mmCIF file of C-alpha atoms and ligand atoms in Angstrom:
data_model
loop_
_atom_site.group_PDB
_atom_site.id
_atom_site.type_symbol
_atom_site.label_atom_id
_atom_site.label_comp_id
_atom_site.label_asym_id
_atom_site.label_seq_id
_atom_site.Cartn_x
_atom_site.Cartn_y
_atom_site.Cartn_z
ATOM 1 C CA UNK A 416 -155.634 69.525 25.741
ATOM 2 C CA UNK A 417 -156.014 70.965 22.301
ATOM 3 C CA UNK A 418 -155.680 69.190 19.223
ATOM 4 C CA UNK A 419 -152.179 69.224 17.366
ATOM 5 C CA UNK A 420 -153.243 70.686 13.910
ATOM 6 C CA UNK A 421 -150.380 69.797 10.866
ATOM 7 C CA UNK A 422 -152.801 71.546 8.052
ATOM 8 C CA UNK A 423 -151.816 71.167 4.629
ATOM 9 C CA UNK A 424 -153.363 74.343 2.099
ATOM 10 C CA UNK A 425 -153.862 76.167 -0.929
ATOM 11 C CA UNK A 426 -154.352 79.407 0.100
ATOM 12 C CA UNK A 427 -157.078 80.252 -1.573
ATOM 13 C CA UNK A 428 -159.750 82.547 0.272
ATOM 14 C CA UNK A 429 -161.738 79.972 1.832
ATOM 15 C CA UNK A 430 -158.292 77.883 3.475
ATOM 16 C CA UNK A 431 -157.417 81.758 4.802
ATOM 17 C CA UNK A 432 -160.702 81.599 6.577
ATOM 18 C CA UNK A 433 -160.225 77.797 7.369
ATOM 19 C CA UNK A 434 -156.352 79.007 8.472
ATOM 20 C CA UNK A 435 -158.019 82.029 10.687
ATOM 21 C CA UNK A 436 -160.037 79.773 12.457
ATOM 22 C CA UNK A 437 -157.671 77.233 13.676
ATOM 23 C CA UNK A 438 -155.302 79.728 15.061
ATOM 24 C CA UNK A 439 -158.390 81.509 16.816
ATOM 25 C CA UNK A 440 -159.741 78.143 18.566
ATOM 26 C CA UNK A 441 -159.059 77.155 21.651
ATOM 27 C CA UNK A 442 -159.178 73.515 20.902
ATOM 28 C CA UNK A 443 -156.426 73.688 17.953
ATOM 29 C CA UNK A 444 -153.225 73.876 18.591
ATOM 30 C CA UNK A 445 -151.701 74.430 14.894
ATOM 31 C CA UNK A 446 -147.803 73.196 14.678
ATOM 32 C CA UNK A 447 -147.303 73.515 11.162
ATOM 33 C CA UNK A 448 -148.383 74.249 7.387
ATOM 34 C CA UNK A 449 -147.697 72.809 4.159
ATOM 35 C CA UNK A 450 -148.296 74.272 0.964
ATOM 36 C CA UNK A 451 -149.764 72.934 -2.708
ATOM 37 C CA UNK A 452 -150.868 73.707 -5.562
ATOM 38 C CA UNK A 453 -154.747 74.061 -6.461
ATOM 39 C CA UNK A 454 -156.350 77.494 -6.117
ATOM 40 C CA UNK A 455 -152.630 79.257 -7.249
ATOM 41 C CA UNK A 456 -149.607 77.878 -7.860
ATOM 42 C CA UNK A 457 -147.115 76.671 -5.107
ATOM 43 C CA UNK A 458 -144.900 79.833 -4.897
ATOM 44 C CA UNK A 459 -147.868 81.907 -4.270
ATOM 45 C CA UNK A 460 -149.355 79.652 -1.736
ATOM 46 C CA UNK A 461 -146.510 79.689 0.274
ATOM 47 C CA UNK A 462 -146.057 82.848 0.410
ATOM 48 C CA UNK A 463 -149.691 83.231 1.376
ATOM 49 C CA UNK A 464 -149.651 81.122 4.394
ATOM 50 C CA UNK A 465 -146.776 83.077 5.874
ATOM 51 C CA UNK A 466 -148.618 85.753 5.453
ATOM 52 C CA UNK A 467 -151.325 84.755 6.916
ATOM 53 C CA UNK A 468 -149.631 83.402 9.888
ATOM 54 C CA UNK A 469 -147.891 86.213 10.254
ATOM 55 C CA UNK A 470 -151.155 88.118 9.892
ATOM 56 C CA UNK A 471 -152.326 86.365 12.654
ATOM 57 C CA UNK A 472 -149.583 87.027 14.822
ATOM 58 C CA UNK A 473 -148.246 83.309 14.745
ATOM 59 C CA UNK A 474 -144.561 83.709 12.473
ATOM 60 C CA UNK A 475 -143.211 80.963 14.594
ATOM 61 C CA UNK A 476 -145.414 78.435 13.281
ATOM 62 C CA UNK A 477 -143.086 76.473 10.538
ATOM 63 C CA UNK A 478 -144.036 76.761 6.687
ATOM 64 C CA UNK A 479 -142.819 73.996 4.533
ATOM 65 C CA UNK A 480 -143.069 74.080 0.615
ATOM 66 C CA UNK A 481 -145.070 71.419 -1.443
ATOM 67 C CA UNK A 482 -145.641 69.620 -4.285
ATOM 68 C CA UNK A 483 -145.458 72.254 -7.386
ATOM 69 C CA UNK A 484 -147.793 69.445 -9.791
ATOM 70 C CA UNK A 485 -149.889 66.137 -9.082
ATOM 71 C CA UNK A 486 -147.796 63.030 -8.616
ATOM 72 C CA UNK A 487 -148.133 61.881 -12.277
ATOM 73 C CA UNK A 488 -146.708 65.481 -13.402
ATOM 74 C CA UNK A 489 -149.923 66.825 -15.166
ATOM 75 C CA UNK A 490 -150.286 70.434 -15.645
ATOM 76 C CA UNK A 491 -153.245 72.354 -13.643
ATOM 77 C CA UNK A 492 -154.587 75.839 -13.678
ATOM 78 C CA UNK A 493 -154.538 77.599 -10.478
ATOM 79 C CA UNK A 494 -158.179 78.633 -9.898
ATOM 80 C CA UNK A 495 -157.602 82.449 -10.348
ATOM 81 C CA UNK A 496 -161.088 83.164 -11.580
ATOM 82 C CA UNK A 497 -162.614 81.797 -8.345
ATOM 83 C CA UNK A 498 -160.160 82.954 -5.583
ATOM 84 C CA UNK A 499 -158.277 86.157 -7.317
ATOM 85 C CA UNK A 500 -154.634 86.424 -9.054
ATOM 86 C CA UNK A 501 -152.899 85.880 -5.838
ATOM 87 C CA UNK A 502 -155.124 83.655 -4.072
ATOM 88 C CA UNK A 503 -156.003 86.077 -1.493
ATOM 89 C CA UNK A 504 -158.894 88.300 -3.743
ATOM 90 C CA UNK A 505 -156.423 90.520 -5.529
ATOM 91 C CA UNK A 506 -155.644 92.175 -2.010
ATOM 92 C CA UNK A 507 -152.120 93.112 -2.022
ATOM 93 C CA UNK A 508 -150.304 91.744 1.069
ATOM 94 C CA UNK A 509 -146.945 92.987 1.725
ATOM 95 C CA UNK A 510 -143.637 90.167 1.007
ATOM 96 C CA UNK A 511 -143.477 87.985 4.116
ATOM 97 C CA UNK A 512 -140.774 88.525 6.787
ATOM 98 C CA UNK A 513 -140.543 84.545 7.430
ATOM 99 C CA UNK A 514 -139.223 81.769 5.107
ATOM 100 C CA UNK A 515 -140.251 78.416 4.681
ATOM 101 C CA UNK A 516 -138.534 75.713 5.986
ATOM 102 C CA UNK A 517 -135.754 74.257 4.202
ATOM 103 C CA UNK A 518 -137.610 70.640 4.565
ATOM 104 C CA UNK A 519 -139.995 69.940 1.917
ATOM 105 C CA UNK A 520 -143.873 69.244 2.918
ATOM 106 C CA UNK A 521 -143.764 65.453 2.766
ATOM 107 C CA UNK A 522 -140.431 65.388 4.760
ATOM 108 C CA UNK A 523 -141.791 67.980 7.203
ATOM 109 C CA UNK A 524 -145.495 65.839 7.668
ATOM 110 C CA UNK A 525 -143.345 62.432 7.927
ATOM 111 C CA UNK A 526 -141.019 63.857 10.217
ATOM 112 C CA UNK A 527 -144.018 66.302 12.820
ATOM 113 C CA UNK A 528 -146.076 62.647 12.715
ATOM 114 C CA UNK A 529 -143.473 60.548 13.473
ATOM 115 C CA UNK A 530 -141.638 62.848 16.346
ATOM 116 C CA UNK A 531 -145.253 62.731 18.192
ATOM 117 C CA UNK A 532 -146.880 58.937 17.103
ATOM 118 C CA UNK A 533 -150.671 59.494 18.367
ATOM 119 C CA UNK A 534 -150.640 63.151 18.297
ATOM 120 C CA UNK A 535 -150.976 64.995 15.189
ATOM 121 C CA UNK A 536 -154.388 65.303 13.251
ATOM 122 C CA UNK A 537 -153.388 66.321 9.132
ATOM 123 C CA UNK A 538 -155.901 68.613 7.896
ATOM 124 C CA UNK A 539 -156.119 68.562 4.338
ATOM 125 C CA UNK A 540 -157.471 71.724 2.586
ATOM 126 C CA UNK A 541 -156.348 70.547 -1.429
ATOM 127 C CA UNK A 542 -155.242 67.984 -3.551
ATOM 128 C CA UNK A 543 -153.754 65.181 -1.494
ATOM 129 C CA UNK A 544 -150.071 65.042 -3.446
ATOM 130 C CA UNK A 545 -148.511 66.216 -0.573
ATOM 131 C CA UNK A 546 -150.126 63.420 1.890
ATOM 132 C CA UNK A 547 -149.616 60.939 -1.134
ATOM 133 C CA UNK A 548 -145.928 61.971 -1.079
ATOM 134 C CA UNK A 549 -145.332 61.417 2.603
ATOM 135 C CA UNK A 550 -146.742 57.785 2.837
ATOM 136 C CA UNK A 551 -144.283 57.053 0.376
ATOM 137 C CA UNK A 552 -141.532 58.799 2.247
ATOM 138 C CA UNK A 553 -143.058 56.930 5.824
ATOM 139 C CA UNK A 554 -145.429 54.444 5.528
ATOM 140 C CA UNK A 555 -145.435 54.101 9.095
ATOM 141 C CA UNK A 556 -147.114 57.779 9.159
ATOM 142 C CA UNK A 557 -150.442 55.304 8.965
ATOM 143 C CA UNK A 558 -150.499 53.818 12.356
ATOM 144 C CA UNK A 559 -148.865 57.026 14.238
ATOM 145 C CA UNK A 560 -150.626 59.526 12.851
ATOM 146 C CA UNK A 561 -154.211 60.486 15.025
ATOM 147 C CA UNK A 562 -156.773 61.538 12.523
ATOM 148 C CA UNK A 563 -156.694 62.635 8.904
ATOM 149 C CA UNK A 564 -159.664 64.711 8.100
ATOM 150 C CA UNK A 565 -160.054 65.755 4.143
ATOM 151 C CA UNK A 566 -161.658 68.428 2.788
ATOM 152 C CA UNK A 567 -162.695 66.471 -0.402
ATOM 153 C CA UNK A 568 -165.061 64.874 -2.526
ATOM 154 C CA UNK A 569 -168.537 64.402 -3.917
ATOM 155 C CA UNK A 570 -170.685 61.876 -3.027
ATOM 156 C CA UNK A 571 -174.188 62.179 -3.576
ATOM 157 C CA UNK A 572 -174.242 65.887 -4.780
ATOM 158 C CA UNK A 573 -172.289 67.721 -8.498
ATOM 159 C CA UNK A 574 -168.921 68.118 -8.627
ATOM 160 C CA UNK A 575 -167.523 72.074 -8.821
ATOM 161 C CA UNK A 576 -164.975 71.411 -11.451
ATOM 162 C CA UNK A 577 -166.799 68.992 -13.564
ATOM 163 C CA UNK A 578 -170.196 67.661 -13.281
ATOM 164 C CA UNK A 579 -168.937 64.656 -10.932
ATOM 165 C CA UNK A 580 -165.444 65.640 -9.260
ATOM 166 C CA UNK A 581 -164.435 68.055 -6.343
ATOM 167 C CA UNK A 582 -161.798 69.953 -7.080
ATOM 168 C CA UNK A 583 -159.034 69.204 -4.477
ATOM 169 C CA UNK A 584 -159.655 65.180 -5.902
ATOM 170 C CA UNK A 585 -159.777 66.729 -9.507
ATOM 171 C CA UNK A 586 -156.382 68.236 -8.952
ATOM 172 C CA UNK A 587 -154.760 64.811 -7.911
ATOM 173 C CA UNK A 588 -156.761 61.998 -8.613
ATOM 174 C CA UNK A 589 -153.700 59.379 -8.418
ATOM 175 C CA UNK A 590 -152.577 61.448 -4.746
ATOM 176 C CA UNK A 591 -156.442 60.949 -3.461
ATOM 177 C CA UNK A 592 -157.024 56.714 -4.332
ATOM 178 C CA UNK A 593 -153.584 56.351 -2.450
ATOM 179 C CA UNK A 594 -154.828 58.929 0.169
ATOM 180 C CA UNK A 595 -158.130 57.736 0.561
ATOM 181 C CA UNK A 596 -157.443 53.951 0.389
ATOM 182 C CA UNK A 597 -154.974 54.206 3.220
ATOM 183 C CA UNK A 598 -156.165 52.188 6.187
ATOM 184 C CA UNK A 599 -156.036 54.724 8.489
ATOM 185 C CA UNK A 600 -158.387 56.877 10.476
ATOM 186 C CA UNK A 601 -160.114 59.057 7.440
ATOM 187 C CA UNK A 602 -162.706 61.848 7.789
ATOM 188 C CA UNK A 603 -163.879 62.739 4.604
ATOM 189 C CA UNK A 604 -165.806 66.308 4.971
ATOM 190 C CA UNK A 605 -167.157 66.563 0.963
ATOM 191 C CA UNK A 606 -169.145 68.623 -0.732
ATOM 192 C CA UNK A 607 -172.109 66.921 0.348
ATOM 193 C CA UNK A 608 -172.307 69.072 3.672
ATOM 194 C CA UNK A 609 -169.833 72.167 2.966
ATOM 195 C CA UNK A 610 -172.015 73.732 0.165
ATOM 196 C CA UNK A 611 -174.793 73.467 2.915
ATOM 197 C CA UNK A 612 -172.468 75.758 4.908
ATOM 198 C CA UNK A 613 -173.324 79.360 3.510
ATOM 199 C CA UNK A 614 -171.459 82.972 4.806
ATOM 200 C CA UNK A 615 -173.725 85.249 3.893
ATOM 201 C CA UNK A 616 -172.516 89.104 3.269
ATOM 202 C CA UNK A 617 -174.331 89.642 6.582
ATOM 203 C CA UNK A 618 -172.469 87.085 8.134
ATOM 204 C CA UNK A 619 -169.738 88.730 7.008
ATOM 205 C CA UNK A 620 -170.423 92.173 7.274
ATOM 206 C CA UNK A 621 -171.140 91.370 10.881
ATOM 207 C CA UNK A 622 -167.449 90.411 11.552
ATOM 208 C CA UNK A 623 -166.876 93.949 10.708
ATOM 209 C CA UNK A 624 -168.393 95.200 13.279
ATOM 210 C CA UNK A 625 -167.333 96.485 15.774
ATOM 211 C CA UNK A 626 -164.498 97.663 13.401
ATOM 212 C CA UNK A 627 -161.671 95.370 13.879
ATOM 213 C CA UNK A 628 -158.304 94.593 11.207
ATOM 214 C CA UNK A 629 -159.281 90.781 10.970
ATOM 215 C CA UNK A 630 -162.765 91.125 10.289
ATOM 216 C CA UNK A 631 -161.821 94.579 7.828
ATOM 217 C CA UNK A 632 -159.184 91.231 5.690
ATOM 218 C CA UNK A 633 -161.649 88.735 5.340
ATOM 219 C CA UNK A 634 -164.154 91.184 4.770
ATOM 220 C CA UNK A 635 -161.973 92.299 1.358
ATOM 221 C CA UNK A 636 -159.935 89.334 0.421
ATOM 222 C CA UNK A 637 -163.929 87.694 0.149
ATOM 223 C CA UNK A 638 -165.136 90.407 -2.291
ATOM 224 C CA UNK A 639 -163.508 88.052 -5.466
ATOM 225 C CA UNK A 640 -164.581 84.829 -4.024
ATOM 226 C CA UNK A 641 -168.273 86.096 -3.152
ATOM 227 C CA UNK A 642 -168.605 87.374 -6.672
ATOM 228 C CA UNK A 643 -167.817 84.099 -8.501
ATOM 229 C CA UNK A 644 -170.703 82.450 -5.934
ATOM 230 C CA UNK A 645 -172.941 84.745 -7.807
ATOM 231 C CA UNK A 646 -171.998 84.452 -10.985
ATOM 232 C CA UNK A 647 -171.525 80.745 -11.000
ATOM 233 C CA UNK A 648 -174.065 79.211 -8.671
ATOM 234 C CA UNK A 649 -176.202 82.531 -8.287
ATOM 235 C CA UNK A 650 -175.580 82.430 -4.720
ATOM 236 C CA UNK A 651 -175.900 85.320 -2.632
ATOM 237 C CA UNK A 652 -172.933 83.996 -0.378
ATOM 238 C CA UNK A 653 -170.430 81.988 -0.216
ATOM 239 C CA UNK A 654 -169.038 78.422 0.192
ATOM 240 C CA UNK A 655 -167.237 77.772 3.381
ATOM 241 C CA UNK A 656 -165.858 74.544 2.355
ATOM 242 C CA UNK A 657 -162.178 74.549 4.298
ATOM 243 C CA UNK A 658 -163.379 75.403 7.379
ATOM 244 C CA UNK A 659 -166.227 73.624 7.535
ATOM 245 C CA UNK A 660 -163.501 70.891 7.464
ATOM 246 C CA UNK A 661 -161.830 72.661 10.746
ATOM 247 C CA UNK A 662 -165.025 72.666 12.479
ATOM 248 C CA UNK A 663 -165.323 68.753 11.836
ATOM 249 C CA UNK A 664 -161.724 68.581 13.466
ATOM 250 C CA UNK A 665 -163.126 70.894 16.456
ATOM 251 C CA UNK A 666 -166.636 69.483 16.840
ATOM 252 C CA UNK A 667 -167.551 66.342 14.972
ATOM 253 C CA UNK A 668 -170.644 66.288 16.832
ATOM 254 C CA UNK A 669 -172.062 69.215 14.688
ATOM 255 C CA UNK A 670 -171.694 66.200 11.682
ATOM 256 C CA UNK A 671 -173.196 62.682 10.387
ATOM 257 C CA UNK A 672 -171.349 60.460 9.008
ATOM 258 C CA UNK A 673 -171.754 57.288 6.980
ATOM 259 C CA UNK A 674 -169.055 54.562 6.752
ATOM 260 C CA UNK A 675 -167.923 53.188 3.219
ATOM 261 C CA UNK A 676 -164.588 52.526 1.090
ATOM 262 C CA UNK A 677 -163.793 55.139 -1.143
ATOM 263 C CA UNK A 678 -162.837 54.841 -5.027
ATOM 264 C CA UNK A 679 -161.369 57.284 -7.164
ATOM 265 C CA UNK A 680 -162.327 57.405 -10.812
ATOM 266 C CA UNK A 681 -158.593 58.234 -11.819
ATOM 267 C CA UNK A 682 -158.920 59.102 -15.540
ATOM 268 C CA UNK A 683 -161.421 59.798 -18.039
ATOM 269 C CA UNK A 684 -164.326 62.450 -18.294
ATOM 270 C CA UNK A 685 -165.437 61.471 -14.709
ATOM 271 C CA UNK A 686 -161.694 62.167 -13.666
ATOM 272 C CA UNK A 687 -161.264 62.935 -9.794
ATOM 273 C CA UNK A 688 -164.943 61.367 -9.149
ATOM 274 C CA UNK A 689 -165.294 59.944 -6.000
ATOM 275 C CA UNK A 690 -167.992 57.068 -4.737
ATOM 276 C CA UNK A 691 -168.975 55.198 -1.692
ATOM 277 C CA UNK A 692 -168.363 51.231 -1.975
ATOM 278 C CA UNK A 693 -169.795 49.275 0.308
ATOM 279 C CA UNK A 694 -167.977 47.266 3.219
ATOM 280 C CA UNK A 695 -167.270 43.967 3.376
ATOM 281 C CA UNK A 696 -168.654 41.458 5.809
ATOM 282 C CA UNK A 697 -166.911 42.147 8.912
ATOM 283 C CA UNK A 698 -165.117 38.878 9.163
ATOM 284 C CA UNK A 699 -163.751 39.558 5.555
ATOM 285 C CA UNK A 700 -162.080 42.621 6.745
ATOM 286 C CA UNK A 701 -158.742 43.031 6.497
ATOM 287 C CA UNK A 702 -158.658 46.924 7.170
ATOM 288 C CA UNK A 703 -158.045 48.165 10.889
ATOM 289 C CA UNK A 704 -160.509 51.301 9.813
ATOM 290 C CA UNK A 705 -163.437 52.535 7.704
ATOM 291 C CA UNK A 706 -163.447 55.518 6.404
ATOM 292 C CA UNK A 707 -165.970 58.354 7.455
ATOM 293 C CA UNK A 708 -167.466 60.313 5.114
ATOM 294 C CA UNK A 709 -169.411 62.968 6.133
ATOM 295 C CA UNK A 710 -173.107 63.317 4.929
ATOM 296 C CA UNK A 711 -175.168 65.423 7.177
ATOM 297 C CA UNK A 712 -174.266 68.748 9.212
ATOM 298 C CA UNK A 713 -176.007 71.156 11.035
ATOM 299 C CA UNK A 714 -175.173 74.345 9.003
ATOM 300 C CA UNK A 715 -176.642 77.028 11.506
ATOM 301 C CA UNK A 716 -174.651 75.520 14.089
ATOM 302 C CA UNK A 717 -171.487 75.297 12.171
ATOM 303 C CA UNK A 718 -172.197 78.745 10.736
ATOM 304 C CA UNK A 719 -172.386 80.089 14.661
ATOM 305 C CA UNK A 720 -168.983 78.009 15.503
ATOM 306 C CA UNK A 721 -167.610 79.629 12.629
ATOM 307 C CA UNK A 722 -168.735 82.924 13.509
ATOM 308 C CA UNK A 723 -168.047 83.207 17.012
ATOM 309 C CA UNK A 724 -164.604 81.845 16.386
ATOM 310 C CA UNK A 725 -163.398 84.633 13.425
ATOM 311 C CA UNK A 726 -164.856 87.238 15.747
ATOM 312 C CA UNK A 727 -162.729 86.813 18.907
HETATM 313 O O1 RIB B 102 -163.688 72.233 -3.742
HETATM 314 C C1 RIB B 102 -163.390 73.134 -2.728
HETATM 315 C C2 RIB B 102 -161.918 73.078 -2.387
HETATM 316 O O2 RIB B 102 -161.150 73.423 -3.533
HETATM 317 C C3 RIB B 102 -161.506 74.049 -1.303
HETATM 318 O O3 RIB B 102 -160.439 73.480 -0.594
HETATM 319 C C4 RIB B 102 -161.020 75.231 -2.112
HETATM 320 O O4 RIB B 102 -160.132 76.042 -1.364
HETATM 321 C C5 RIB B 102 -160.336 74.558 -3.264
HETATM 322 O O5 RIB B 102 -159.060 74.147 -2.861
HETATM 323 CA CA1 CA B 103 -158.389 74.815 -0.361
#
């Protein structure tokens, strides 16, 4: 049976990839997307998912609109210098046919999790208001919900927006501590392991090849994103940091993990930092689960997953 995949985005280059590869897995089984803010602004990432879905050949799949700014109202930039104007590399992609839902993200996550308690996995792909927003709404989503895995963090590596904090925590540090303090089952896939996970531009190239239109889009909505790699980190390459999170979804095996409580420095220069705190004894626990934060991967293997799956 494959996975029911509720995925909440920023689309963003790297959650197209991470959005191409859930629809083109056999295991996933992707019943809905929710948009935020964090590499473009709201509008613009909705727009971009049904795009993409419809890209994909998958309009049916619902859209629902998210959070415009973090929970505590503070302004952010969209990251156009890292993913393009439009999110999507300054590729122009015609207007979508489809609409979003009428249902806002939080309603539409409280609503999918709690029509199907035990079922649904939330994927997170940027900052966490939406999730945040949605326990408020439900906080029964915590005990019928199956798995949250978050693309998020940095543990014992640099941040990419500051010199401590990961950008999707950055964005909302207030969303993540309620996110990531929830006692519920919590992967945590960080930076730790996805800036292990390198496309090359012969990875990339290769998807080209034999000509085909999916491989032709990713190969030209990357073009932005693989330039900032070299300008910033002078990587030949580029991060694959959302779907690295998929592939924890689709094989955690390919992972290590390490168990710990999570905080989240919410203010301040170290803003949206996040660090491991160790458990308590185990007959002081209160908690029905311990978070998992990833801390190892095998990168060729992911790489290959990732590969084999964009090229179907
Ligand atoms: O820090 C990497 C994360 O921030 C990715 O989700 C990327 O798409 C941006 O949202
Ligand atoms: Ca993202």
């Amino acid at each position: 049976m494959p996975r029911k995949l509720l995925i909440d985005t920023d689309p963003g280059v790297d959650d197209a990839l991470a959005l191409f590869l859930a629809l083109g897995s056999p295991e996933a089984e992707v019943v809905g997307i929710t948009t935020t803010f964090g590499n473009i602004e709201t509008g613009a990432a909705t727009l971009n998912a049904l795009y993409l879905l419809e890209f994909s050949g998958h309009p049916e799949i619902p859209v629902a609109r998210g959070a415009r700014t973090p929970v505590n109202g503070a302004c952010r930039t969209p990251a156009t210098h890292v993913h393009g104007e439009n999110g999507l590399g300054n590729v122009l992609i015609p207007a979508p046919l489809t609409a979003p839902l009428r249902a806002s993200a939080p309603e539409f996550i409280a609503r999918t999790v709690m029509d199907s308690p035990g079922e649904i996995t939330l994927v997170t792909l940027g900052p966490l208001t939406n999730l945040a927003l949605a326990l408020e709404l439900e906080p029964r989503l915590s005990t019928a919900v199956a798995q949250v895995v978050v693309m998020g963090g940095a543990f014992r590596v640099q941040g990419n927006i500051s010199g401590t904090a990961e950008a999707n925590i950055f964005n909302d540090p207030v969303a993540a501590s309620r996110v990531l303090s929830q006692d519920w089952p919590l992967t945590l896939v960080g930076l730790d392991v996805t800036t292990r996970v390198v496309l090359t531009p012969d990875h990339l190239q290769r998807l080209r090849q034999p000509p085909h239109r999916l491989g032709e889009f990713i190969w030209r909505i990357t073009r932005v994103y693989e330039d900032f790699h070299l300008r910033r980190y002078g990587l030949v390459g580029l991060y694959a940091h959302d779907p690295t999170a998929i592939v924890c979804v689709l094989d955690p095996t390919l992972f290590q993990y390490e168990e710990a409580l999570v905080a989240v420095t919410l203010e301040g220069r170290e803003a949206g930092r996040t660090v491991m705190k160790p458990l308590p004894p185990e007959s002081l626990r209160v908690a029905r689960h311990v978070p998992k934060i990833c801390t190892d991967v095998n990168a060729g293997q992911v790489i290959d997953f990732i590969q084999r799956r964009l090229a179907r």
